XYZ file of C-alpha atoms in Angstrom:
582
model
C 129.281 159.666 138.520
C 129.128 158.381 142.099
C 130.070 154.955 143.288
C 126.500 153.682 143.007
C 126.234 154.920 139.423
C 129.531 153.253 138.617
C 128.190 149.991 140.080
C 130.658 149.812 142.950
C 128.385 150.592 145.900
C 127.449 147.697 148.136
C 128.800 145.218 145.623
C 125.948 145.958 143.168
C 126.558 145.121 139.503
C 124.420 147.257 137.136
C 124.092 144.290 134.772
C 122.000 142.576 137.455
C 119.296 145.217 137.034
C 118.589 144.009 133.465
C 116.393 140.919 133.313
C 115.243 138.850 130.308
C 111.478 138.986 129.820
C 110.508 135.497 128.545
C 107.300 136.851 126.999
C 109.004 139.362 124.724
C 112.525 137.982 124.413
C 113.938 141.418 125.348
C 116.010 142.602 128.348
C 114.287 145.044 130.724
C 115.418 147.249 133.610
C 113.921 145.868 136.810
C 113.699 148.494 139.581
C 111.657 146.504 142.062
C 109.864 143.192 142.117
C 106.504 144.930 141.705
C 107.489 147.649 139.277
C 106.368 147.439 135.646
C 108.941 146.239 133.127
C 109.400 147.722 129.709
C 111.406 146.521 126.774
C 114.491 148.534 125.818
C 116.884 148.015 122.932
C 120.041 147.636 125.100
C 121.027 147.453 128.776
C 122.800 150.824 129.006
C 123.491 152.438 132.324
C 121.017 155.162 133.169
C 122.094 158.827 133.686
C 122.641 160.416 137.091
C 119.885 160.292 139.695
C 116.752 162.338 139.049
C 113.276 162.392 140.501
C 111.060 159.434 139.773
C 109.532 159.719 136.274
C 105.879 160.265 135.787
C 103.696 157.466 134.478
C 104.282 156.889 130.796
C 107.828 158.137 130.861
C 109.984 155.914 128.604
C 111.967 153.272 130.442
C 115.200 154.600 128.938
C 114.904 157.738 131.138
C 114.569 155.723 134.338
C 117.504 154.789 136.475
C 118.100 152.658 139.500
C 118.392 154.832 142.595
C 118.419 153.682 146.187
C 116.959 157.108 147.101
C 113.896 156.708 144.889
C 110.870 156.413 147.213
C 108.946 153.155 146.998
C 111.511 151.470 144.722
C 113.908 148.878 146.051
C 116.869 147.927 143.966
C 116.810 144.144 143.204
C 119.291 142.117 145.211
C 122.748 142.418 143.655
C 124.850 139.608 142.188
C 127.727 138.563 144.407
C 130.994 140.057 143.230
C 134.481 138.919 144.061
C 135.160 139.363 147.731
C 131.474 139.511 148.595
C 129.971 137.113 151.166
C 129.315 133.559 149.903
C 125.673 133.557 151.122
C 123.485 135.144 148.419
C 121.017 137.780 149.583
C 117.435 136.484 149.996
C 115.185 136.637 146.978
C 118.002 136.802 144.433
C 117.974 134.552 141.425
C 121.118 134.055 139.381
C 121.279 135.337 135.777
C 123.386 134.358 132.835
C 125.560 136.971 131.129
C 123.674 138.985 128.557
C 125.661 137.995 125.491
C 125.666 134.260 126.207
C 121.949 134.153 126.902
C 121.180 135.949 123.651
C 123.414 133.666 121.593
C 121.996 130.493 123.103
C 118.470 131.644 122.537
C 119.180 132.291 118.874
C 120.777 128.870 118.526
C 117.754 127.243 120.163
C 115.381 129.093 117.862
C 117.334 128.149 114.751
C 117.693 124.518 115.857
C 113.984 124.177 116.595
C 113.021 125.734 113.287
C 115.465 123.532 111.396
C 114.220 120.373 113.078
C 110.624 121.305 112.385
C 111.456 121.862 108.726
C 113.307 118.538 108.484
C 110.432 116.656 110.078
C 107.804 118.251 107.864
C 109.917 117.884 104.742
C 110.811 114.310 105.671
C 107.184 113.362 106.224
C 106.251 114.923 102.898
C 109.065 113.143 101.101
C 108.113 109.825 102.700
C 104.501 110.292 101.616
C 105.534 111.123 98.066
C 107.894 108.153 97.961
C 105.171 105.795 99.189
C 102.845 107.161 96.522
C 105.615 106.616 93.987
C 105.966 102.967 95.071
C 102.188 102.541 94.898
C 102.291 103.798 91.317
C 104.923 101.146 90.529
C 102.632 98.281 91.568
C 100.754 96.342 88.898
C 97.708 94.617 90.372
C 95.153 92.428 88.602
C 91.941 90.871 89.840
C 91.940 87.480 91.536
C 88.432 86.965 90.094
C 87.237 85.408 93.321
C 89.768 82.552 93.141
C 91.519 83.450 96.428
C 90.459 83.400 100.054
C 90.227 87.184 99.918
C 93.758 87.842 101.112
C 96.066 86.679 103.906
C 95.214 87.293 107.566
C 97.685 87.872 110.385
C 96.240 85.259 112.746
C 95.932 82.443 110.193
C 98.256 80.321 108.039
C 99.337 82.065 104.827
C 99.360 80.508 101.352
C 100.954 82.583 98.578
C 101.130 81.347 94.982
C 104.409 82.475 93.382
C 104.475 82.262 89.578
C 107.459 82.818 87.305
C 106.400 83.266 83.683
C 108.393 82.653 80.515
C 107.143 85.870 78.932
C 110.033 87.511 77.047
C 109.045 91.150 77.594
C 111.774 93.569 78.621
C 115.166 94.603 77.328
C 117.270 91.760 75.961
C 114.796 88.990 76.780
C 113.704 88.190 73.221
C 117.131 86.643 72.614
C 116.154 83.684 74.785
C 113.922 82.211 72.093
C 110.136 81.801 71.966
C 109.823 85.573 71.892
C 106.090 85.311 71.245
C 105.312 83.416 74.446
C 102.079 84.538 76.097
C 103.638 83.911 79.485
C 102.909 80.443 80.823
C 103.352 79.310 84.444
C 106.933 78.208 83.867
C 107.979 78.128 87.538
C 105.329 77.821 90.262
C 105.685 77.577 94.035
C 102.951 77.387 96.660
C 104.444 79.055 99.739
C 102.747 77.969 102.970
C 103.616 79.851 106.170
C 102.404 78.291 109.421
C 99.896 80.021 111.644
C 102.485 80.558 114.400
C 105.104 81.684 111.814
C 107.652 79.173 113.142
C 107.959 77.295 109.840
C 107.097 77.421 106.152
C 106.958 75.072 103.178
C 107.733 76.082 99.587
C 106.044 73.462 97.397
C 107.230 73.459 93.764
C 104.672 72.486 91.126
C 106.334 71.045 87.977
C 105.336 72.876 84.835
C 104.897 69.523 83.015
C 102.602 68.070 85.688
C 99.386 66.717 84.142
C 96.369 68.363 85.785
C 92.788 69.403 85.138
C 92.375 73.141 84.603
C 88.842 74.135 85.730
C 86.541 76.686 84.126
C 87.954 80.106 84.900
C 85.995 83.381 85.199
C 88.475 86.130 84.303
C 88.689 89.881 84.021
C 90.233 90.727 80.661
C 92.596 93.636 80.034
C 89.741 95.764 78.677
C 87.751 95.155 81.875
C 85.297 92.718 80.330
C 84.356 89.446 82.022
C 84.940 86.110 80.342
C 84.660 82.492 81.427
C 87.473 80.473 79.874
C 86.481 76.807 79.545
C 88.541 74.318 81.498
C 90.618 71.520 79.972
C 91.495 68.079 81.310
C 94.784 66.204 81.335
C 96.979 69.131 80.291
C 100.299 70.548 81.488
C 100.076 72.756 84.559
C 101.909 75.583 82.815
C 98.908 76.100 80.494
C 96.888 77.320 83.500
C 98.359 80.773 82.752
C 98.487 82.543 79.399
C 96.822 79.802 77.374
C 93.521 80.983 75.821
C 93.790 84.256 77.750
C 94.021 82.696 81.195
C 95.060 85.017 84.025
C 96.850 84.204 87.322
C 93.455 83.557 88.905
C 93.174 80.489 86.640
C 96.435 79.154 88.077
C 94.996 79.721 91.562
C 91.893 77.693 90.687
C 94.051 74.934 89.217
C 96.130 74.752 92.411
C 92.966 74.520 94.488
C 91.646 71.772 92.203
C 94.948 69.892 92.482
C 95.800 70.291 96.173
C 92.599 71.256 97.945
C 94.392 74.406 99.172
C 92.998 77.813 98.234
C 95.774 80.436 97.931
C 95.352 83.728 99.773
C 97.295 85.800 97.259
C 99.491 85.500 94.192
C 102.635 87.174 92.872
C 103.830 86.899 89.282
C 107.408 87.578 88.171
C 108.815 87.685 84.641
C 112.398 87.491 83.369
C 113.071 91.094 84.363
C 112.149 90.406 87.994
C 115.008 87.939 88.397
C 117.476 90.390 86.897
C 116.407 93.495 88.813
C 115.862 91.858 92.210
C 119.241 90.117 92.225
C 120.930 93.360 91.226
C 119.069 95.289 93.941
C 120.454 93.057 96.698
C 123.980 93.189 95.319
C 124.022 89.666 93.879
C 123.257 86.170 95.153
C 125.952 83.647 96.077
C 125.506 80.204 94.468
C 127.606 77.056 94.410
C 128.320 74.709 91.484
C 129.665 71.198 91.959
C 130.755 71.080 88.317
C 131.381 73.334 85.319
C 128.212 74.449 83.525
C 128.119 75.577 79.921
C 124.553 75.758 78.589
C 124.225 77.583 75.223
C 120.421 77.660 75.480
C 120.319 79.520 78.800
C 123.589 81.405 78.079
C 125.116 80.199 81.371
C 128.854 79.539 81.387
C 130.358 79.151 84.874
C 133.154 76.979 86.267
C 132.524 74.920 89.389
C 132.855 76.680 92.709
C 131.164 79.608 94.430
C 129.939 82.611 92.438
C 128.001 85.800 93.139
C 125.545 86.298 90.301
C 123.081 89.021 89.386
C 121.228 90.425 86.391
C 121.516 88.461 83.139
C 123.741 85.847 84.748
C 121.180 85.182 87.492
C 118.430 84.754 84.888
C 120.592 82.317 82.955
C 121.211 80.379 86.166
C 117.534 79.810 87.008
C 116.724 78.939 83.375
C 119.435 76.360 82.797
C 118.432 72.684 82.827
C 120.377 70.796 80.155
C 123.611 70.949 82.150
C 122.316 69.919 85.567
C 120.953 66.656 86.931
C 119.108 64.588 84.339
C 118.662 67.594 82.094
C 114.893 67.866 82.662
C 112.512 70.244 84.372
C 112.694 68.405 87.721
C 116.468 68.967 87.851
C 115.950 72.634 87.084
C 113.443 72.850 89.957
C 116.170 71.662 92.345
C 118.516 74.304 90.973
C 115.885 77.017 91.380
C 115.198 75.936 94.949
C 118.903 76.233 95.726
C 118.920 79.688 94.141
C 115.870 80.843 96.123
C 117.459 79.523 99.329
C 120.536 81.640 98.587
C 118.344 84.660 97.842
C 116.503 84.191 101.144
C 119.800 84.029 103.019
C 120.877 87.265 101.359
C 117.600 89.027 102.123
C 117.738 87.982 105.778
C 121.380 88.984 106.176
C 122.345 92.153 108.048
C 124.136 93.306 104.914
C 120.789 93.822 103.187
C 118.375 94.667 105.981
C 120.596 97.371 107.498
C 121.601 98.974 104.207
C 119.158 101.804 103.340
C 120.467 102.014 99.771
C 119.813 98.321 99.138
C 116.411 98.461 100.794
C 115.345 101.354 98.572
C 116.635 99.552 95.481
C 114.805 96.423 96.580
C 111.556 98.338 97.104
C 111.901 99.934 93.666
C 112.750 96.661 91.947
C 110.094 94.638 93.750
C 107.224 97.016 93.088
C 108.174 97.359 89.412
C 108.978 93.713 88.714
C 106.045 91.911 90.336
C 102.414 91.652 89.332
C 100.204 91.011 92.349
C 96.548 90.327 93.021
C 94.121 93.100 93.896
C 94.397 92.292 97.628
C 98.062 93.395 97.566
C 97.658 96.578 95.543
C 99.466 98.982 97.897
C 102.887 99.266 99.488
C 101.188 99.187 102.912
C 99.626 95.775 102.232
C 102.892 94.446 100.835
C 104.679 95.760 103.914
C 102.211 93.946 106.202
C 102.808 90.721 104.296
C 106.551 91.281 104.468
C 106.379 91.732 108.244
C 104.571 88.399 108.590
C 107.089 86.609 106.370
C 109.941 88.333 108.188
C 109.042 86.499 111.416
C 110.193 83.248 109.852
C 113.604 81.764 110.584
C 114.961 80.502 107.261
C 116.268 77.314 108.870
C 112.603 76.340 109.144
C 111.779 77.151 105.499
C 111.571 73.851 103.638
C 111.732 73.478 99.852
C 110.110 70.389 98.364
C 108.335 69.294 95.165
C 105.048 67.530 94.563
C 105.901 63.797 94.435
C 105.437 62.651 90.846
C 105.662 59.630 88.553
C 106.352 59.471 84.847
C 103.168 59.741 82.810
C 102.283 56.085 82.026
C 100.367 57.061 78.865
C 103.482 58.376 77.120
C 106.142 56.367 75.322
C 108.546 59.292 75.358
C 108.598 60.570 78.925
C 107.832 64.275 78.654
C 105.235 64.831 81.381
C 104.577 63.613 84.919
C 101.551 62.848 87.097
C 101.061 63.255 90.860
C 102.217 60.200 92.804
C 98.848 58.853 94.045
C 100.353 57.435 97.244
C 102.532 60.386 98.300
C 101.132 63.593 96.782
C 97.835 63.534 98.759
C 99.843 63.152 101.987
C 101.881 66.245 101.139
C 98.750 68.253 100.344
C 97.044 67.148 103.548
C 100.075 67.979 105.680
C 100.103 71.516 104.308
C 96.353 71.871 104.832
C 96.812 70.719 108.425
C 99.647 73.221 108.965
C 102.169 70.448 109.651
C 105.831 71.461 109.629
C 108.096 69.759 107.074
C 111.172 70.753 109.029
C 112.509 70.494 112.544
C 111.428 73.358 114.799
C 112.590 74.362 118.250
C 113.116 71.479 120.661
C 110.979 73.183 123.278
C 108.053 73.355 120.855
C 108.536 69.716 119.902
C 108.462 68.678 123.559
C 105.314 70.694 124.143
C 103.588 69.133 121.171
C 104.689 65.650 122.219
C 103.206 66.178 125.685
C 99.984 67.433 124.145
C 99.794 64.437 121.818
C 100.292 62.072 124.743
C 97.322 63.662 126.502
C 95.229 63.432 123.342
C 96.212 59.817 122.786
C 95.139 58.965 126.347
C 91.599 59.978 125.439
C 91.486 57.151 122.918
C 92.652 54.536 125.409
C 90.095 52.565 127.403
C 86.891 50.664 126.872
C 84.647 51.368 123.903
C 80.871 51.267 124.036
C 78.934 49.057 121.624
C 77.658 50.988 118.570
C 73.961 50.734 119.595
C 74.846 52.430 122.887
C 76.382 55.491 121.181
C 74.033 58.473 121.252
C 75.165 61.481 119.155
C 73.876 64.683 117.581
C 75.438 65.560 114.189
C 75.980 69.202 113.161
C 77.416 70.615 109.941
C 80.100 73.126 110.892
C 81.729 73.882 107.541
C 81.596 70.578 105.682
C 79.932 70.440 102.237
C 76.150 70.787 102.208
C 74.391 67.517 103.027
C 77.338 66.102 105.007
C 75.389 65.772 108.270
C 72.694 63.676 106.610
C 75.304 61.636 104.760
C 77.082 60.917 108.044
C 73.809 60.011 109.732
C 72.948 57.494 107.021
C 76.418 55.968 107.243
C 76.370 55.607 111.039
C 72.891 54.122 111.173
C 73.032 51.840 108.143
C 76.661 50.684 108.109
C 78.026 51.120 111.636
C 74.966 50.326 113.755
C 74.945 53.685 115.565
C 71.167 53.855 115.565
C 70.834 56.471 118.324
C 72.096 59.281 116.095
C 70.312 62.273 114.612
C 70.882 65.164 112.191
C 70.734 68.416 114.179
C 71.325 70.786 111.249
C 73.973 73.496 111.019
C 76.393 74.431 113.779
C 76.377 78.008 115.163
C 79.794 78.638 113.568
C 82.119 77.021 111.041
C 85.093 74.976 112.247
C 88.279 74.132 110.386
C 88.449 70.706 112.057
C 85.851 68.148 113.060
C 85.210 67.873 116.815
C 83.397 65.470 119.128
C 82.217 66.934 122.444
C 81.227 64.575 125.242
C 80.558 64.456 128.987
C 82.883 62.495 131.322
C 80.434 59.586 131.599
C 80.286 59.362 127.759
C 84.021 58.688 127.283
C 83.446 55.069 126.205
C 80.917 56.252 123.599
C 83.368 58.908 122.379
C 86.129 56.335 121.947
C 83.828 54.106 119.893
C 82.765 56.949 117.569
C 86.395 58.136 117.242
C 87.347 54.613 116.219
C 84.565 54.469 113.623
C 85.423 57.844 112.109
C 89.202 57.751 112.442
C 89.211 60.799 114.721
C 92.449 61.884 116.392
C 92.586 62.431 120.141
C 92.761 66.187 119.488
C 89.237 66.050 118.031
C 87.767 64.788 121.313
C 86.647 67.677 123.524
C 85.573 66.828 127.095
C 82.710 69.038 128.196
C 79.216 69.069 129.632
C 76.357 66.803 128.708
C 73.715 68.034 126.253
C 70.380 66.524 125.270
C 69.088 65.429 121.890
C 65.651 66.069 120.426
C 64.193 63.338 122.655
C 65.600 64.880 125.810
C 68.234 62.182 126.218
C 71.913 62.942 126.988
C 74.002 62.829 123.826
C 77.396 63.733 122.439
C 77.811 66.452 119.775
C 79.677 65.677 116.550
C 80.449 68.820 114.520
C 81.698 68.171 111.002
C 84.376 70.742 110.097
C 85.964 71.783 106.837
C 88.355 68.831 107.079
C 85.472 66.344 106.723
C 86.186 64.196 103.649
C 82.953 62.253 103.522
C 81.298 59.442 105.455
C 83.582 56.430 105.724
C 86.786 58.432 105.156
C 89.203 58.896 108.026
C 89.199 62.448 109.342
C 92.618 62.157 110.971
C 95.284 64.256 109.243
C 98.995 63.484 109.352
C 100.712 64.324 112.619
C 104.059 64.551 110.857
C 105.049 65.476 107.325
C 105.435 62.613 104.833
C 108.922 61.446 103.927
C 109.749 63.365 100.756
C 112.886 64.846 99.225
C 113.399 68.295 100.731
C 115.930 70.931 101.734
C 115.964 73.946 104.034
C 116.859 77.510 103.093
C 119.701 77.802 105.594
C 121.727 74.983 103.989
C 124.167 75.781 101.180
C 123.953 73.146 98.437
C 126.078 72.906 95.312
C 124.285 72.255 92.020
C 125.490 69.178 90.186
């Protein structure tokens, strides 16, 4: 074999004549840039020179020859001792073995990743379907708003029942309980998600339970007659009442319609606390309550399962020994649970999150608007925006029932409870929020207050159109009669329904009507925020007039429309503070 055949002529390496074809994945002998390339099993050196093969001759019989007419040997790879400047047109190649190995690795890696992604997506879908199957949903029977919305305040009714279903729960006594509303909290989350209020409703609060259309377990419809002056806890379970009856009772009591409800039984407390790895609570004294089975010395404890259930049920060993003292204990427990849920230890632990998802979907009964893991996730994302330092726990202000000799029930405090309800309806924070937000609101209030300062026109000079924008039917006419007959605003008229409903009453006026606006605001008790400077409009007689639109907050002619700017002074605590039960 000559020097060229042995690859030593002109620094030519025979391996450079074998090129990887990206279309076939095989190495081919390249004789010239324009010559056809054929796949061969291995890059062997060709035999000694011979005449150019005829068309169709297998590539194995070809060989690189500088004497072959019309065929130029591709530029050689630089060998040791060769000039540093590579010949024109040459492109470097990787060694045959390395290129083959890397290509196999790439193929295997790509295939493996594709399998993992497909399998992972399938597993995730199956797991989501599994969680959906865990969820128990019942109808809200039209008692809710139709479900929470992302751009509005959220009101969730949380109900803990005393139903003794589940392993080991019959030992707590009253094993035949139908499941009353033993622990009830109305959770209000502000529209901007900066704060929330958890309002406890005592189970022994005397209320009126309204008539309640319900969907029974067999799917039939039934209207359960309402009852007056009864304990709140009878709004669920009694006479076949469903959670929707508790929703209607809350609306009747507070004026707030819940968006959704969640119901938890004894098992929920046990499984949820276990799923998060226990909840840390603090006792200011030893507690030994035979009825709840709680026996703990004072100090800090991490409790879960049966012990956690005993903790939230105990009442005889804390405070005054009544239900109101137990509410305080439960609020402290829920604060501790919130701190645990928001901690990195829980949110970054996949095992705990899976356990929590399993426990939550199995333990809770929800309304039909929350009947999928996707909807629950969306709600969770909204609640997750809240900083727990701005989650306030409080209880409806109450007084002992004056009709009872032995104090067993309570009634809403007529001077304080309505203020609490109105503050929640008006989305007022019960806790301190960011200083920057407070400053912004203070500046805004100053501007609104300035609108009320200045001269006021005489009532006969006030000209106003009245529209109903969400108030009860007949409110515009009622307001007209009141203004004309009792306040002397004779230049007023009923202009029917507004184009759209408003949550709050507004008064629009032109700059030259400011004195009229201040007079009407004074008559109605309107806040500065209700006054909206704008352009002049005309009434039915073609005269310039203001526009009064009665919103959903309208309480009736003669009642002040102004809601509280700040929350009333009530006993409260925030979820970020650790308190010791005493």
